[in-house]
């Protein structure tokens, strides 16, 4: 499921949700217009006018990048790619937060995080259990957004109901990214082995008392 594991979400760059793209553009101050059901990004903040053309177009959920501009100088291409990576980071953060909020989680910042060349954003999504006898009712999952928009999650113990909501949230991210996350299992600490175990498929399950 979603506890005692690290997951990596890599987005299919040919797919993007228009509502998340618009939210990301507004946060970045990029200009866009909606035309005939398609979202066209017309200014990505690099001082270049695309005129009546676009830098990025999303029609339905299919992304088209204006490849003409990649035929320019090497310096310009790198700048353009850097801006697209900035968009990918903002897009991935928006997708993650929205997916978890839909399932009752709240956002928590990570004040100790220092961005670097590879890791750009980090935060937690926090869920509270409704199970009456749960002795650790609050569970959180750490998220780190890499420079290309890849999402990496890390979780330890989560109450059963929080775990189910986290799993549903991660399924939503998979659907948005049009890809499947890659999960890496973590060892279950001794203090939790009386509460959870792994089944024959290496999935973490609750131990019934």
PDB file of N, CA and C in Angstrom, residues 108-143:
ATOM      1  N   UNK A 108       1.517  20.539   4.788  1.00  0.00           N
ATOM      2  CA  UNK A 108       2.445  20.973   5.836  1.00  0.00           C
ATOM      3  C   UNK A 108       3.789  21.275   5.185  1.00  0.00           C
ATOM      4  N   UNK A 109       4.333  22.440   5.441  1.00  0.00           N
ATOM      5  CA  UNK A 109       5.608  22.813   4.841  1.00  0.00           C
ATOM      6  C   UNK A 109       6.757  22.023   5.469  1.00  0.00           C
ATOM      7  N   UNK A 110       7.897  22.058   4.807  1.00  0.00           N
ATOM      8  CA  UNK A 110       9.097  21.390   5.304  1.00  0.00           C
ATOM      9  C   UNK A 110      10.172  22.463   5.508  1.00  0.00           C
ATOM     10  N   UNK A 111      10.170  23.131   6.664  1.00  0.00           N
ATOM     11  CA  UNK A 111      11.074  24.284   6.866  1.00  0.00           C
ATOM     12  C   UNK A 111      12.547  23.926   6.878  1.00  0.00           C
ATOM     13  N   UNK A 112      12.891  22.654   7.087  1.00  0.00           N
ATOM     14  CA  UNK A 112      14.303  22.271   7.129  1.00  0.00           C
ATOM     15  C   UNK A 112      14.869  21.983   5.743  1.00  0.00           C
ATOM     16  N   UNK A 113      13.998  21.964   4.716  1.00  0.00           N
ATOM     17  CA  UNK A 113      14.446  21.621   3.368  1.00  0.00           C
ATOM     18  C   UNK A 113      15.206  22.772   2.726  1.00  0.00           C
ATOM     19  N   UNK A 114      16.338  22.436   2.105  1.00  0.00           N
ATOM     20  CA  UNK A 114      17.131  23.413   1.351  1.00  0.00           C
ATOM     21  C   UNK A 114      17.200  22.941  -0.099  1.00  0.00           C
ATOM     22  N   UNK A 115      16.620  23.672  -1.046  1.00  0.00           N
ATOM     23  CA  UNK A 115      16.645  23.256  -2.458  1.00  0.00           C
ATOM     24  C   UNK A 115      18.078  23.146  -2.977  1.00  0.00           C
ATOM     25  N   UNK A 116      18.262  22.229  -3.922  1.00  0.00           N
ATOM     26  CA  UNK A 116      19.562  22.106  -4.572  1.00  0.00           C
ATOM     27  C   UNK A 116      19.344  21.867  -6.061  1.00  0.00           C
ATOM     28  N   UNK A 117      20.375  21.521  -6.774  1.00  0.00           N
ATOM     29  CA  UNK A 117      20.266  21.378  -8.228  1.00  0.00           C
ATOM     30  C   UNK A 117      19.303  20.277  -8.636  1.00  0.00           C
ATOM     31  N   UNK A 118      19.189  19.239  -7.814  1.00  0.00           N
ATOM     32  CA  UNK A 118      18.336  18.096  -8.145  1.00  0.00           C
ATOM     33  C   UNK A 118      16.973  18.170  -7.484  1.00  0.00           C
ATOM     34  N   UNK A 119      16.936  18.525  -6.206  1.00  0.00           N
ATOM     35  CA  UNK A 119      15.693  18.559  -5.430  1.00  0.00           C
ATOM     36  C   UNK A 119      15.234  20.006  -5.278  1.00  0.00           C
ATOM     37  N   UNK A 120      14.012  20.302  -5.760  1.00  0.00           N
ATOM     38  CA  UNK A 120      13.562  21.692  -5.838  1.00  0.00           C
ATOM     39  C   UNK A 120      12.523  22.073  -4.786  1.00  0.00           C
ATOM     40  N   UNK A 121      11.651  21.130  -4.412  1.00  0.00           N
ATOM     41  CA  UNK A 121      10.558  21.423  -3.487  1.00  0.00           C
ATOM     42  C   UNK A 121      10.374  20.227  -2.564  1.00  0.00           C
ATOM     43  N   UNK A 122      10.033  20.491  -1.300  1.00  0.00           N
ATOM     44  CA  UNK A 122       9.713  19.398  -0.379  1.00  0.00           C
ATOM     45  C   UNK A 122       8.619  19.862   0.582  1.00  0.00           C
ATOM     46  N   UNK A 123       7.707  18.961   0.900  1.00  0.00           N
ATOM     47  CA  UNK A 123       6.596  19.271   1.805  1.00  0.00           C
ATOM     48  C   UNK A 123       6.002  17.964   2.307  1.00  0.00           C
ATOM     49  N   UNK A 124       5.056  18.064   3.230  1.00  0.00           N
ATOM     50  CA  UNK A 124       4.361  16.896   3.779  1.00  0.00           C
ATOM     51  C   UNK A 124       2.864  17.022   3.518  1.00  0.00           C
ATOM     52  N   UNK A 125       2.199  15.880   3.362  1.00  0.00           N
ATOM     53  CA  UNK A 125       0.747  15.838   3.379  1.00  0.00           C
ATOM     54  C   UNK A 125       0.360  15.012   4.603  1.00  0.00           C
ATOM     55  N   UNK A 126      -0.523  15.568   5.431  1.00  0.00           N
ATOM     56  CA  UNK A 126      -0.828  15.011   6.742  1.00  0.00           C
ATOM     57  C   UNK A 126      -2.277  14.533   6.799  1.00  0.00           C
ATOM     58  N   UNK A 127      -2.464  13.324   7.313  1.00  0.00           N
ATOM     59  CA  UNK A 127      -3.810  12.771   7.453  1.00  0.00           C
ATOM     60  C   UNK A 127      -4.081  12.345   8.882  1.00  0.00           C
ATOM     61  N   UNK A 128      -5.335  12.497   9.318  1.00  0.00           N
ATOM     62  CA  UNK A 128      -5.727  12.107  10.674  1.00  0.00           C
ATOM     63  C   UNK A 128      -6.702  10.939  10.621  1.00  0.00           C
ATOM     64  N   UNK A 129      -6.475   9.961  11.481  1.00  0.00           N
ATOM     65  CA  UNK A 129      -7.296   8.754  11.511  1.00  0.00           C
ATOM     66  C   UNK A 129      -8.612   8.987  12.250  1.00  0.00           C
ATOM     67  N   UNK A 130      -9.643   8.269  11.810  1.00  0.00           N
ATOM     68  CA  UNK A 130     -10.935   8.269  12.497  1.00  0.00           C
ATOM     69  C   UNK A 130     -11.134   6.988  13.311  1.00  0.00           C
ATOM     70  N   UNK A 131     -10.099   6.160  13.405  1.00  0.00           N
ATOM     71  CA  UNK A 131     -10.190   4.919  14.162  1.00  0.00           C
ATOM     72  C   UNK A 131     -10.092   5.238  15.651  1.00  0.00           C
ATOM     73  N   UNK A 132     -11.083   4.811  16.415  1.00  0.00           N
ATOM     74  CA  UNK A 132     -11.224   5.198  17.826  1.00  0.00           C
ATOM     75  C   UNK A 132     -10.012   4.829  18.662  1.00  0.00           C
ATOM     76  N   UNK A 133      -9.506   3.604  18.525  1.00  0.00           N
ATOM     77  CA  UNK A 133      -8.437   3.121  19.400  1.00  0.00           C
ATOM     78  C   UNK A 133      -7.034   3.281  18.807  1.00  0.00           C
ATOM     79  N   UNK A 134      -6.910   4.046  17.741  1.00  0.00           N
ATOM     80  CA  UNK A 134      -5.598   4.246  17.112  1.00  0.00           C
ATOM     81  C   UNK A 134      -4.718   5.098  18.028  1.00  0.00           C
ATOM     82  N   UNK A 135      -3.552   4.559  18.423  1.00  0.00           N
ATOM     83  CA  UNK A 135      -2.688   5.286  19.353  1.00  0.00           C
ATOM     84  C   UNK A 135      -1.747   6.273  18.665  1.00  0.00           C
ATOM     85  N   UNK A 136      -1.637   6.208  17.329  1.00  0.00           N
ATOM     86  CA  UNK A 136      -0.889   7.200  16.557  1.00  0.00           C
ATOM     87  C   UNK A 136      -1.802   7.683  15.433  1.00  0.00           C
ATOM     88  N   UNK A 137      -2.757   8.558  15.769  1.00  0.00           N
ATOM     89  CA  UNK A 137      -3.806   8.918  14.807  1.00  0.00           C
ATOM     90  C   UNK A 137      -3.357   9.802  13.649  1.00  0.00           C
ATOM     91  N   UNK A 138      -2.214  10.444  13.772  1.00  0.00           N
ATOM     92  CA  UNK A 138      -1.762  11.361  12.723  1.00  0.00           C
ATOM     93  C   UNK A 138      -0.614  10.717  11.944  1.00  0.00           C
ATOM     94  N   UNK A 139      -0.779  10.650  10.633  1.00  0.00           N
ATOM     95  CA  UNK A 139       0.283  10.120   9.770  1.00  0.00           C
ATOM     96  C   UNK A 139       0.641  11.143   8.709  1.00  0.00           C
ATOM     97  N   UNK A 140       1.877  11.160   8.286  1.00  0.00           N
ATOM     98  CA  UNK A 140       2.284  12.108   7.245  1.00  0.00           C
ATOM     99  C   UNK A 140       3.185  11.443   6.226  1.00  0.00           C
ATOM    100  N   UNK A 141       3.139  11.974   5.010  1.00  0.00           N
ATOM    101  CA  UNK A 141       3.971  11.482   3.914  1.00  0.00           C
ATOM    102  C   UNK A 141       4.806  12.651   3.411  1.00  0.00           C
ATOM    103  N   UNK A 142       6.100  12.406   3.276  1.00  0.00           N
ATOM    104  CA  UNK A 142       7.004  13.434   2.776  1.00  0.00           C
ATOM    105  C   UNK A 142       7.088  13.343   1.260  1.00  0.00           C
ATOM    106  N   UNK A 143       7.039  14.486   0.600  1.00  0.00           N
ATOM    107  CA  UNK A 143       7.175  14.554  -0.855  1.00  0.00           C
ATOM    108  C   UNK A 143       8.340  15.463  -1.230  1.00  0.00           C
TER     109      UNK A 143
END
